[in-house]
Amino acid sequence: MTATLDGAAQSTEISLAQAVNRALRDAMTADEKVVVFGEDVGVLGGVFRVTDGLTRDFGEQRCFDTPLAEAGIMGTAIGMAMYGFRPVVEMQFDAFSYPAFEQIASHLAKMRNRTRGALPLPVVVRVPYGGGIGGVEHHSDSSEGYFVATPGLHVVTPATVSDAYTLLRAAIESDDPVIFMEPKRLYWSKDRLDTVGPAIGQAAVRRQGTDATLIAYGPTVQTALEAAEAGAAEGYDLEVVDLRSIVPFDDATVTASVRKTGRAVVIHEAAGFGGTGAEIAARVSERCFHWLEAPVRRVTGFDIPYPPPKLERHHLPSVDRILDAVASLQWEDR
Amino acid sequence: MTVLATPDKTGSGFPLGFDAILDPSPLQYLDEHGALSGALRDDAPELDPKELLATWRAMVIGRRFDVQATTMVRQGRLAVYPSSYGQEACEIGAILALRPTDWFFPTYRDCVSMVTRGIDTVETLTLLRGDWHCGYDPQRWRTAPQCTPLATQAPHAAGLALAAKLAGDDTVALAFCGDGGTSEGDFHEALNFAAVYQAPVIFFVQNNQYAISVPLAKQTRAAALAHKAVGYGMAGVRVDGNDVIAVRRAVAEAAERARRGEGPTLIEAVTYRMQAHTNADDASRYREESEVDYWKVRDPLARLETYLKAAGLLTDDVVAEANQVAEELANDMRARLGEEPEVDHRDMFAHVYAEPTPQLLEQAAALQAEIDAAQLDAAQLDAAELDAEGEAAR
């Protein structure tokens, strides 16, 4: 990957939203086949300003507003990719991606397979997702489970400024469709940017620990890290794994961590029943059974439609709820 | 009367103004008796005899393909075959009006178009035999995989056409769908996108009157599906879908308009599905035989044949040659589709991603071990049987 940042940029902190913007810019500069489109991504720069200035700097042929129609956005992106372009489309909000789901499930995910590799679809679908920003209904869903359950898609979600940049560059360079889940709660979090990052499919150990592994991704990574800090005060030495990529899944990193600690808690905002956490817990159980001191626990959102903003604090996985789960992991000596 | 921003007169017999779109009578060159249509007789452009004969020949071959495929499904050689018997004017007229460099987006019913495009018959039927989801190379044939969900390929055609336009190419995309498909959301989004971007794309609706069992009257209240073009601000044409000359010219003119940068066209071709939806369908439950009879006399192939014979263009030699080629194609289909298809279980995992995920590699290895073990068992069983036979012989 070619880093195009100057030294000054590397020494200052930027927001996660700005890191996504930087990745789009650098990808568009590196490859003229990269085009960005969706509702409001042009003049406005996106409702979260993630695409700010792209139309101004690259022209309307490279970054353009579309009619308000998610299936149309997704379907035209597929057609453009069939002709050699590398579209990066925005779904604006998680729940607004549902009208596009048939295009994603029936075509985006399957075109390579249907054509025995003759028609790869290098499309990136940016989905700002998750709650905690006080949004009204249809603005806070965690929709990753639908995509994760659809073979043919890569599903990645950054939790840091640097990962937002490097994972998006990798997603755009990928010849396969990538669902790029952006934790909108973290858009304004700031950090220094490192433009050299991992390939898709590699988890990161964010915090070393020996007593239990907290497995998180996207918006819950920060919560898990806070829980680990708080847990330290209570005598737990907690390891935190940030998945970064749900598909492909990094069994190696997760398995190594849980075999080391012997205990695991999986954390995500989406409903638990039939959710991604169930898959992760099953994989951990299959691979780590003889190392486990307790059943794998999950801390997830309730099995309810995303609640109204005044109630979301009850729904979202919290530090307390994570620590309660840790405390329930059959500690004989505590 | 306000005329919308659609091209009004092309000077070729197909007026495209608002008034013309709202007139629901389809444009026609050849009437059902194979005579030049009264309305256009004086306005008809020169009919090129070579082009007419080539079109007729393709229709003879296309129909033979369709009949043979229907036979093969009855013999259990195909899992399913949605016939386009009686729709050859649409299937063949549209495809012959395109350049080989233009892209084509077929549905499951459009095998005859694909054969006309030059795609091998077995590759065309790979999906319907159940060997794989698409049997041909879409890039080589500029033909997307046949689409099973309704009208979901229409936005792909719009997007591909937009990409061609952005790339500065003069490529045109044509997407087929049926009358049922026009009720789908993707159809509307595709037309709207294409019109907004002035994408060089043709949406070709084969209005064959039924979506499985549901008649057109329950699909729309519009007097004509071509009327929908008005709402999107694009050119709309309604043609007699059993008149191959009208279809071919309508598509050729739409393609020219698209190449001139004048954007998309919606074509409604009024035709009829002579056979049931597929072999699993019982058409007698929802339509009268008298209705089928009405359409029988409007047969697109017979109509052109009558015209060509009257014009003295269809000699015995030409007929014999076309029939021979059609029979050879049918014989070849019988032979090759009669063989047990070779399928490779490794293909299931090989084309999900550019690089299989670690999880897929594990699953592929597990399946391979399962198959190897089964083969070993079978080989040991064979060996044991041979031993037993040897014992018995001794």
XYZ file of C-alpha atoms in Angstrom:
728
model
C 0.000 0.000 0.000
C 1.270 3.459 -0.838
C 1.043 6.017 1.894
C 0.572 9.527 0.603
C 0.418 11.381 3.869
C 2.898 14.099 4.600
C 4.794 14.133 7.844
C 2.741 16.929 9.329
C -0.455 14.936 8.942
C 1.067 11.969 10.672
C 2.079 14.010 13.660
C -1.383 15.489 14.226
C -4.502 13.763 15.372
C -7.423 13.315 13.003
C -10.926 11.929 13.517
C -12.066 8.518 12.328
C -14.368 10.227 9.826
C -11.400 12.174 8.487
C -9.395 8.962 8.224
C -12.120 7.460 6.045
C -12.090 10.613 3.944
C -8.300 10.376 3.634
C -8.525 6.759 2.540
C -11.090 7.639 -0.136
C -8.915 10.491 -1.382
C -5.777 8.404 -1.533
C -7.571 5.541 -3.267
C -9.122 7.911 -5.816
C -5.718 9.457 -6.454
C -4.057 6.066 -6.857
C -6.676 4.575 -9.188
C -8.925 6.578 -11.497
C -11.361 3.663 -11.638
C -12.360 4.343 -8.023
C -15.662 6.226 -7.958
C -17.687 7.323 -4.943
C -21.433 7.767 -5.035
C -24.580 7.689 -2.953
C -27.198 9.963 -1.484
C -25.757 13.342 -0.332
C -22.105 12.330 -0.780
C -21.414 15.098 -3.297
C -21.839 18.794 -2.544
C -22.857 18.191 1.068
C -19.991 15.786 1.655
C -22.203 13.202 3.322
C -24.384 13.676 6.383
C -21.323 12.849 8.512
C -19.013 14.819 6.149
C -17.077 11.642 5.417
C -16.942 12.449 1.696
C -16.237 16.135 2.297
C -14.572 17.856 -0.652
C -14.318 14.797 -2.912
C -16.591 16.227 -5.596
C -14.751 19.536 -5.412
C -11.353 17.903 -5.756
C -12.080 14.969 -8.086
C -15.064 16.220 -10.074
C -18.618 15.015 -10.460
C -17.552 12.056 -12.559
C -15.658 10.603 -9.597
C -17.890 11.526 -6.664
C -21.551 12.119 -7.302
C -24.969 12.329 -5.722
C -27.585 9.774 -6.723
C -31.348 9.624 -6.656
C -32.594 8.535 -3.240
C -32.805 4.808 -3.908
C -30.564 2.323 -2.155
C -31.316 -0.644 -4.437
C -30.525 1.624 -7.363
C -27.265 2.746 -5.759
C -26.259 -0.851 -5.118
C -27.450 -2.146 -8.490
C -25.714 0.529 -10.541
C -22.529 -0.042 -8.530
C -22.669 -3.696 -9.564
C -23.074 -2.715 -13.216
C -20.187 -0.256 -12.997
C -17.971 -2.885 -11.404
C -18.863 -5.277 -14.238
C -17.405 -2.668 -16.579
C -14.139 -2.329 -14.669
C -14.823 0.431 -12.178
C -14.257 0.171 -8.421
C -17.297 1.808 -6.861
C -17.384 2.842 -3.211
C -21.007 3.484 -2.304
C -22.550 4.871 0.867
C -25.746 3.599 2.464
C -25.971 6.708 4.720
C -27.437 4.795 7.698
C -27.478 1.104 8.626
C -31.245 0.569 8.339
C -31.356 2.420 5.021
C -29.313 -0.410 3.530
C -32.241 -2.823 3.771
C -33.849 -1.798 0.457
C -30.495 -2.674 -1.143
C -30.337 -6.050 0.522
C -31.635 -8.032 -2.432
C -28.979 -6.499 -4.647
C -26.359 -7.292 -2.005
C -27.494 -10.845 -1.262
C -28.619 -11.967 -4.725
C -26.019 -10.258 -6.874
C -23.154 -8.476 -5.120
C -22.276 -11.513 -3.016
C -22.776 -14.073 -5.771
C -21.598 -12.675 -9.088
C -18.066 -14.076 -8.820
C -19.416 -17.460 -7.835
C -22.145 -17.552 -10.488
C -19.637 -16.784 -13.234
C -16.817 -18.981 -11.946
C -14.654 -15.947 -11.323
C -15.269 -14.235 -14.685
C -17.128 -11.296 -13.118
C -15.509 -10.263 -9.847
C -17.186 -7.276 -8.208
C -14.705 -4.951 -6.514
C -17.354 -2.899 -4.731
C -17.117 -1.365 -1.274
C -20.362 -0.665 0.557
C -19.877 1.835 3.356
C -22.491 1.363 6.070
C -22.394 3.784 9.016
C -23.821 1.599 11.794
C -24.616 1.257 15.447
C -26.130 3.423 18.141
C -25.131 5.698 20.952
C -25.554 8.935 19.016
C -29.142 9.706 19.998
C -30.538 8.901 16.580
C -34.230 8.181 16.089
C -35.419 4.845 14.724
C -33.745 3.427 11.608
C -30.567 5.364 12.445
C -28.873 3.087 14.986
C -29.156 -0.517 13.818
C -26.289 -2.948 13.909
C -26.919 -4.694 10.610
C -23.668 -6.652 10.340
C -25.373 -9.980 11.032
C -27.289 -9.880 7.755
C -24.093 -9.354 5.796
C -22.048 -11.815 7.830
C -24.642 -14.506 7.065
C -24.266 -13.923 3.313
C -21.384 -15.905 1.741
C -19.417 -13.969 -0.847
C -19.077 -10.778 1.168
C -16.176 -9.616 3.257
C -17.363 -7.754 6.347
C -14.933 -5.473 8.146
C -15.333 -2.851 10.824
C -12.628 -0.584 12.199
C -12.457 0.632 15.767
C -9.469 2.959 15.426
C -8.474 5.891 13.248
C -5.615 3.964 11.654
C -7.714 0.875 10.988
C -10.398 3.025 9.387
C -7.778 4.200 6.905
C -5.923 0.969 6.266
C -8.954 -1.320 6.176
C -10.747 0.971 3.728
C -7.705 1.123 1.455
C -7.507 -2.680 1.600
C -11.252 -2.947 0.952
C -11.025 -0.758 -2.142
C -8.030 -2.718 -3.418
C -9.842 -6.006 -2.868
C -11.287 -7.688 -5.944
C -14.181 -8.918 -3.805
C -17.135 -6.966 -2.438
C -16.498 -5.605 1.045
C -19.143 -4.392 3.462
C -17.328 -1.650 5.347
C -19.185 -1.129 8.614
C -18.357 2.307 10.066
C -19.108 2.669 13.780
C -20.715 6.085 13.628
C -20.366 6.536 17.389
C -16.593 6.640 16.795
C -16.633 9.086 13.855
C -15.446 11.911 16.073
C -12.841 9.955 18.056
C -9.342 11.238 17.321
C -5.922 9.685 17.089
C -2.729 9.839 15.105
C -2.880 8.070 11.773
C -0.655 5.152 10.851
C -1.163 4.360 7.176
C 0.471 0.941 7.291
C -1.952 -1.696 8.422
C -3.010 -5.320 8.288
C -4.691 -7.287 5.528
C -8.399 -8.026 5.777
C -8.919 -11.027 8.040
C -6.500 -10.153 10.835
C -7.699 -9.414 14.334
C -5.680 -7.310 16.771
C -4.957 -7.863 20.439
C -5.609 -4.376 21.823
C -4.758 -5.179 25.402
C -2.801 -8.082 26.795
C -4.249 -9.993 29.725
C -4.247 -13.408 31.331
C -7.603 -13.927 33.047
C -10.249 -13.666 30.296
C -10.596 -12.523 26.696
C -13.058 -9.819 25.703
C -13.874 -10.282 22.004
C -15.292 -7.119 20.428
C -15.463 -5.210 17.175
C -16.324 -1.749 15.949
C -18.096 0.419 18.516
C -17.768 -2.061 21.393
C -13.973 -2.234 21.275
C -13.717 1.033 23.183
C -16.267 -0.206 25.737
C -14.320 -3.442 26.130
C -11.100 -1.524 26.717
C -12.809 0.615 29.346
C -14.164 -2.536 30.979
C -10.680 -4.038 30.985
C -9.299 -0.952 32.736
C -12.123 -1.022 35.258
C -11.662 -4.766 35.651
C -8.026 -4.287 36.525
C -9.128 -2.332 39.594
C -11.244 -5.333 40.561
C -8.359 -7.728 40.096
C -9.108 -9.068 36.613
C -6.326 -9.018 34.031
C -8.424 -8.865 30.860
C -7.257 -9.297 27.273
C -9.138 -7.422 24.542
C -9.312 -8.753 20.969
C -10.552 -6.352 18.284
C -11.766 -8.524 15.410
C -11.573 -5.767 12.725
C -12.709 -8.365 10.177
C -15.723 -10.571 10.871
C -15.517 -12.261 7.461
C -12.950 -13.698 7.023
C -12.787 -14.554 10.696
C -9.406 -14.693 12.419
C -9.796 -17.980 14.276
C -6.057 -18.124 14.948
C -5.818 -14.922 16.993
C -9.065 -15.529 18.861
C -8.250 -19.161 19.604
C -4.742 -18.358 20.804
C -6.064 -15.697 23.124
C -8.818 -17.825 24.652
C -6.532 -20.825 25.066
C -4.212 -18.520 26.966
C -6.863 -16.995 29.223
C -9.366 -19.887 29.404
C -12.374 -17.595 29.521
C -14.188 -15.481 26.921
C -16.886 -12.829 26.630
C -18.159 -11.755 23.203
C -19.542 -8.239 22.938
C -21.634 -6.516 20.269
C -24.499 -4.062 20.013
C -26.755 -6.123 17.756
C -29.378 -8.461 19.205
C -27.819 -11.593 20.658
C -30.221 -14.241 19.344
C -28.929 -15.463 16.000
C -26.294 -12.774 16.112
C -22.629 -12.699 15.199
C -21.717 -13.352 18.827
C -23.430 -16.729 18.691
C -21.194 -17.760 15.800
C -18.097 -16.515 17.594
C -19.053 -18.282 20.827
C -19.626 -21.512 18.903
C -16.271 -21.274 17.145
C -14.490 -20.568 20.434
C -16.268 -23.495 22.102
C -15.331 -25.868 19.286
C -11.687 -24.869 19.289
C -11.018 -24.144 22.929
C -13.277 -26.591 24.803
C -10.475 -28.240 26.744
C -8.963 -24.890 27.671
C -12.196 -23.258 28.819
C -12.872 -22.758 32.511
C -16.431 -21.547 31.895
C -19.006 -21.320 29.122
C -18.456 -18.506 26.631
C -20.631 -15.549 27.597
C -22.170 -12.910 25.351
C -22.924 -9.299 26.156
C -25.120 -7.943 23.392
C -28.052 -5.676 22.747
C -31.420 -7.061 23.788
C -33.523 -9.017 21.287
C -35.614 -5.959 20.510
C -35.893 -3.434 17.703
C -33.351 -0.702 18.442
C -34.916 1.370 21.211
C -35.685 5.090 21.119
C -32.745 7.341 22.029
C -33.889 7.995 25.589
C -33.672 4.275 26.318
C -30.604 3.268 24.327
C -28.298 3.514 27.339
C -30.118 0.487 28.750
C -29.705 -1.468 25.525
C -26.070 -0.936 24.645
C -23.388 -3.174 26.158
C -21.922 -1.250 29.081
C -18.767 -1.548 31.152
C -20.861 -2.809 34.074
C -22.608 -5.447 32.018
C -19.302 -6.674 30.606
C -17.776 -6.879 34.077
C -20.852 -8.735 35.380
C -20.329 -11.262 32.585
C -16.650 -11.550 33.500
C -17.585 -12.097 37.147
C -19.924 -14.923 36.132
C -17.152 -16.934 34.471
C -16.881 -19.520 37.319
C -13.902 -18.135 39.209
C -13.121 -20.665 41.926
C -10.684 -18.467 43.789
C -12.755 -15.264 43.881
C -50.003 19.704 -25.550
C -46.759 19.835 -23.665
C -44.086 17.665 -25.136
C -41.686 16.266 -22.576
C -37.964 16.362 -23.067
C -37.971 13.159 -25.069
C -36.822 13.008 -28.667
C -39.867 13.733 -30.812
C -39.329 12.614 -34.398
C -36.545 10.314 -35.484
C -37.576 10.493 -39.115
C -37.719 6.715 -39.283
C -41.311 5.911 -38.601
C -41.114 5.866 -34.826
C -42.396 9.117 -33.425
C -41.341 9.398 -29.803
C -43.219 12.413 -28.579
C -45.596 12.462 -25.673
C -48.598 11.886 -27.939
C -47.031 8.826 -29.504
C -46.166 7.279 -26.160
C -49.696 7.782 -24.936
C -51.127 6.100 -28.024
C -51.247 2.502 -26.793
C -51.429 0.924 -30.260
C -48.138 -0.807 -30.943
C -45.956 0.226 -33.843
C -45.926 -2.336 -36.576
C -44.317 -3.011 -39.951
C -45.779 -6.424 -40.646
C -49.363 -7.181 -39.716
C -50.484 -10.613 -38.559
C -51.045 -11.668 -42.169
C -47.456 -10.946 -43.103
C -48.378 -7.873 -45.113
C -46.743 -4.493 -44.689
C -48.709 -2.718 -42.018
C -51.110 -0.085 -43.335
C -50.156 2.614 -40.891
C -46.498 2.458 -41.806
C -46.625 1.202 -45.377
C -45.815 4.554 -46.878
C -43.411 5.557 -44.141
C -41.453 2.275 -44.037
C -37.737 2.564 -44.598
C -36.027 0.354 -47.119
C -36.159 -3.239 -45.947
C -32.804 -4.842 -46.575
C -33.446 -8.339 -48.030
C -30.171 -9.713 -46.613
C -31.046 -8.472 -43.150
C -34.558 -9.903 -43.413
C -33.303 -13.317 -44.494
C -30.666 -13.403 -41.762
C -33.346 -12.512 -39.214
C -35.666 -15.225 -40.519
C -32.855 -17.792 -40.445
C -32.038 -16.897 -36.833
C -35.717 -17.307 -35.964
C -35.865 -20.767 -37.539
C -32.797 -21.827 -35.559
C -34.024 -20.121 -32.372
C -37.370 -21.857 -32.519
C -35.753 -25.239 -33.138
C -33.578 -24.645 -30.089
C -36.628 -23.800 -28.000
C -38.574 -26.861 -29.121
C -35.579 -29.110 -28.492
C -34.997 -27.660 -25.030
C -38.662 -28.196 -24.164
C -38.314 -31.812 -25.284
C -35.185 -32.275 -23.194
C -36.927 -31.041 -20.058
C -39.664 -33.620 -20.630
C -36.944 -36.265 -20.901
C -35.437 -35.139 -17.614
C -32.264 -33.857 -19.273
C -32.952 -30.314 -18.077
C -34.188 -29.438 -14.600
C -36.405 -26.703 -15.964
C -36.848 -24.713 -19.169
C -38.877 -21.525 -19.471
C -39.907 -21.474 -23.116
C -39.925 -18.357 -25.262
C -41.823 -20.032 -28.114
C -43.779 -17.294 -29.869
C -41.505 -14.562 -28.524
C -38.790 -15.029 -31.157
C -39.398 -11.602 -32.649
C -38.367 -10.051 -29.319
C -35.642 -12.549 -28.514
C -33.990 -12.322 -31.906
C -34.970 -8.895 -33.205
C -33.532 -7.183 -30.124
C -30.258 -9.093 -30.077
C -29.602 -8.678 -33.810
C -29.998 -4.921 -33.448
C -27.076 -4.748 -31.018
C -23.363 -4.733 -31.735
C -21.262 -7.602 -30.351
C -19.570 -5.028 -28.101
C -22.874 -4.000 -26.533
C -23.854 -5.612 -23.241
C -26.915 -7.743 -22.847
C -28.723 -8.580 -19.566
C -31.013 -11.592 -20.036
C -33.540 -13.240 -17.752
C -34.078 -16.964 -17.367
C -36.520 -16.921 -20.327
C -34.058 -15.464 -22.808
C -32.028 -18.495 -23.900
C -32.971 -17.957 -27.543
C -31.404 -14.497 -27.459
C -28.235 -15.961 -26.051
C -28.045 -18.651 -28.731
C -28.630 -15.943 -31.340
C -25.747 -14.030 -29.799
C -23.549 -17.030 -30.519
C -23.331 -18.652 -27.102
C -23.026 -22.435 -27.267
C -26.308 -24.247 -26.612
C -24.964 -26.355 -23.765
C -23.318 -23.323 -22.166
C -26.647 -21.525 -22.532
C -28.470 -24.352 -20.752
C -25.873 -25.004 -18.039
C -27.952 -23.058 -15.497
C -31.159 -24.873 -16.385
C -29.535 -28.304 -16.411
C -28.186 -27.603 -12.939
C -24.464 -27.933 -13.645
C -23.585 -24.417 -12.559
C -25.211 -20.978 -12.260
C -23.816 -19.629 -15.526
C -22.232 -21.698 -18.247
C -20.594 -19.064 -20.432
C -17.979 -16.372 -20.039
C -19.960 -13.143 -19.556
C -16.980 -10.989 -20.542
C -16.433 -12.793 -23.832
C -20.084 -12.617 -24.826
C -20.838 -9.277 -23.171
C -23.767 -11.115 -21.661
C -24.538 -11.002 -17.952
C -25.542 -14.207 -16.188
C -29.230 -14.927 -16.685
C -31.126 -13.228 -13.906
C -33.719 -15.119 -11.894
C -34.984 -12.423 -9.487
C -37.219 -10.104 -11.493
C -35.770 -6.884 -12.917
C -32.846 -6.869 -10.481
C -30.492 -6.882 -13.471
C -32.019 -3.644 -14.769
C -29.962 -1.438 -12.415
C -26.860 -3.420 -13.414
C -27.533 -2.487 -17.031
C -27.998 1.150 -16.024
C -24.748 1.093 -14.039
C -22.777 -0.610 -16.771
C -24.105 1.863 -19.321
C -23.140 4.751 -17.042
C -19.660 3.254 -16.663
C -19.305 2.962 -20.440
C -20.357 6.572 -20.791
C -17.858 7.709 -18.125
C -15.155 5.672 -19.875
C -15.936 7.418 -23.162
C -16.984 4.203 -24.928
C -19.979 3.931 -27.244
C -21.156 0.704 -25.608
C -24.882 0.306 -25.096
C -26.555 -2.007 -22.562
C -29.867 -3.761 -23.105
C -31.834 -5.371 -20.285
C -34.791 -7.642 -20.819
C -37.619 -8.092 -18.373
C -41.202 -9.258 -18.493
C -44.446 -7.478 -17.750
C -44.306 -8.818 -14.184
C -40.854 -7.332 -13.741
C -42.196 -3.833 -14.341
C -43.954 -4.003 -10.970
C -40.683 -4.504 -9.103
C -38.975 -1.659 -7.283
C -35.663 -2.364 -8.975
C -37.288 -1.729 -12.355
C -38.317 1.764 -11.279
C -35.017 2.587 -9.632
C -33.141 1.429 -12.718
C -35.207 3.539 -15.095
C -34.946 6.566 -12.846
C -31.170 6.258 -12.449
C -30.706 5.726 -16.177
C -32.802 8.765 -17.042
C -31.110 11.009 -14.476
C -27.657 9.995 -15.738
C -28.764 9.813 -19.393
C -27.160 6.389 -19.467
C -26.975 4.602 -22.829
C -29.286 1.752 -21.878
C -32.375 0.127 -23.363
C -34.993 -1.427 -21.103
C -36.841 -3.967 -23.196
C -40.069 -5.273 -21.677
C -41.387 -8.443 -23.269
C -45.018 -8.000 -22.333
C -46.113 -11.612 -22.811
C -49.331 -10.987 -20.854
C -48.669 -13.226 -17.838
C -46.403 -13.322 -14.809
C -46.702 -17.073 -14.269
C -50.492 -17.036 -13.784
C -51.171 -13.371 -13.070
C -52.458 -11.475 -16.110
C -51.292 -8.010 -17.130
C -54.523 -6.455 -15.852
C -53.467 -7.358 -12.315
C -49.951 -6.067 -12.912
C -50.783 -2.513 -13.881
C -53.618 -0.056 -14.424
C -51.611 1.780 -17.073
C -53.000 1.544 -20.602
C -49.510 0.618 -21.772
C -46.276 -0.268 -19.994
C -44.483 2.083 -22.392
C -46.328 4.930 -20.655
C -44.003 4.514 -17.711
C -41.286 6.151 -19.798
C -43.124 9.469 -19.531
C -42.777 9.535 -15.764
C -39.033 9.082 -15.957
C -38.513 11.550 -18.770
C -37.159 9.059 -21.225
C -38.083 7.911 -24.692
C -40.740 5.222 -24.737
C -41.820 2.980 -27.589
C -44.560 0.380 -27.857
C -44.000 -2.155 -30.598
C -45.764 -5.221 -31.881
C -43.591 -7.815 -30.207
C -44.497 -10.432 -32.792
C -43.244 -8.233 -35.627
C -39.522 -8.820 -35.811
C -38.937 -5.939 -38.209
C -40.563 -3.500 -35.823
C -38.630 -4.880 -32.852
C -35.315 -4.823 -34.662
C -35.798 -1.246 -35.830
C -37.040 -0.032 -32.454
C -33.980 -1.433 -30.711
C -31.606 -0.185 -33.410
C -33.029 3.313 -33.102
C -32.898 3.219 -29.317
C -29.255 2.125 -29.532
C -28.471 4.949 -31.947
C -30.146 7.437 -29.637
C -28.132 6.090 -26.730
C -24.872 6.336 -28.682
C -25.729 9.903 -29.625
C -25.876 10.689 -25.907
C -29.653 11.033 -25.810
C -30.079 8.580 -22.970
C -32.197 5.540 -22.244
C -35.280 4.134 -23.958
C -38.086 1.993 -22.602
C -39.444 -0.413 -25.193
C -42.607 -2.358 -24.549
C -43.007 -5.242 -26.965
C -46.519 -6.671 -26.975
C -46.249 -10.430 -27.362
C -47.565 -13.664 -25.900
C -46.151 -16.622 -24.005
C -47.426 -19.574 -26.039
C -46.222 -22.238 -23.621
C -46.721 -22.478 -19.877
C -44.377 -20.499 -17.600
C -42.212 -23.617 -17.180
C -42.779 -27.347 -17.176
C -43.971 -27.018 -13.549
C -46.847 -24.737 -14.564
C -50.382 -25.674 -15.691
C -51.476 -22.835 -17.952
C -54.952 -24.305 -18.444
C -55.815 -23.202 -14.896
C -55.633 -19.528 -15.750
C -56.163 -18.989 -19.485
C -58.566 -20.160 -22.171
C -57.406 -22.107 -25.198
C -59.228 -19.575 -27.391
C -56.821 -16.918 -26.166
C -53.860 -19.050 -27.205
C -55.541 -19.590 -30.590
C -55.858 -15.829 -31.027
C -52.097 -15.522 -30.682
C -51.279 -18.582 -32.777
C -52.282 -16.747 -35.939
C -50.002 -13.890 -34.888
C -46.950 -16.135 -34.862
C -43.804 -14.063 -35.464
C -41.996 -16.658 -37.562
C -44.949 -17.486 -39.828
C -45.615 -13.793 -40.299
C -42.135 -13.030 -41.578
C -42.137 -16.193 -43.662
C -45.376 -15.144 -45.380
C -43.926 -11.757 -46.165
C -40.654 -13.142 -47.475
C -42.417 -15.708 -49.660
C -44.749 -13.078 -51.078
C -41.742 -10.906 -51.797
C -40.060 -13.808 -53.550
C -37.082 -13.765 -51.193
C -37.466 -17.153 -49.568
C -36.217 -19.736 -52.039
C -36.320 -23.489 -51.455
C -32.529 -23.535 -51.125
C -32.598 -20.940 -48.364
C -35.304 -22.844 -46.499
C -33.473 -26.162 -46.862
C -30.203 -24.699 -45.605
C -31.821 -23.089 -42.559
C -33.740 -26.223 -41.669
C -30.615 -28.324 -41.996
C -28.630 -26.047 -39.701
C -31.515 -26.076 -37.207
C -31.692 -29.887 -37.253
C -27.938 -30.166 -36.775
C -28.197 -27.868 -33.787
C -31.004 -30.000 -32.341
C -29.043 -33.221 -32.926
C -26.014 -31.718 -31.266
C -28.151 -30.634 -28.281
C -29.622 -34.137 -27.962
C -26.177 -35.697 -28.014
C -24.391 -33.337 -25.664
C -27.220 -32.628 -23.230
C -27.881 -36.352 -23.080
C -24.468 -36.915 -21.561
C -24.095 -36.844 -17.821
C -22.600 -33.426 -17.029
C -19.219 -33.305 -15.395
C -19.333 -31.247 -12.245
C -16.396 -30.536 -9.980
C -17.156 -30.270 -6.272
C -14.095 -28.070 -5.814
C -15.835 -25.356 -7.834
C -18.183 -24.787 -4.877
C -15.353 -23.305 -2.842
C -13.100 -21.947 -5.582
C -15.141 -18.947 -6.670
C -16.679 -17.511 -3.519
C -13.786 -15.085 -3.039
C -10.640 -14.250 -4.989
C -8.788 -16.138 -2.250
C -10.743 -18.695 -0.222
C -11.077 -17.778 3.444
C -9.393 -20.079 5.988
C -12.869 -21.318 6.882
C -13.630 -22.278 3.268
C -10.285 -24.049 2.929
C -11.156 -26.145 5.990
C -14.572 -27.016 4.597
C -13.169 -27.877 1.159
C -10.580 -30.164 2.760
C -13.256 -31.873 4.872
C -15.430 -32.514 1.807
C -12.431 -33.813 -0.126
C -11.631 -36.247 2.683
C -15.270 -37.394 2.706
C -15.225 -38.017 -1.046
C -11.837 -39.740 -0.938
C -13.045 -42.041 1.833
C -16.188 -42.896 -0.108
C -14.118 -43.687 -3.195
C -11.768 -45.851 -1.159
C -14.757 -47.727 0.277
C -16.156 -48.222 -3.210
C -12.798 -49.458 -4.503
C -12.461 -51.913 -1.599
C -15.999 -53.109 -2.222
C -15.186 -53.642 -5.907
C -12.029 -55.542 -5.022
C -13.937 -57.735 -2.562
C -16.559 -58.483 -5.195
C -13.860 -59.399 -7.704
C -12.277 -61.723 -5.142
C -15.649 -63.315 -4.468
C -16.262 -63.797 -8.173
C -12.790 -65.342 -8.485
C -13.538 -67.726 -5.619
C -16.833 -68.706 -7.207
C -15.202 -69.282 -10.595
C -12.601 -71.555 -9.034
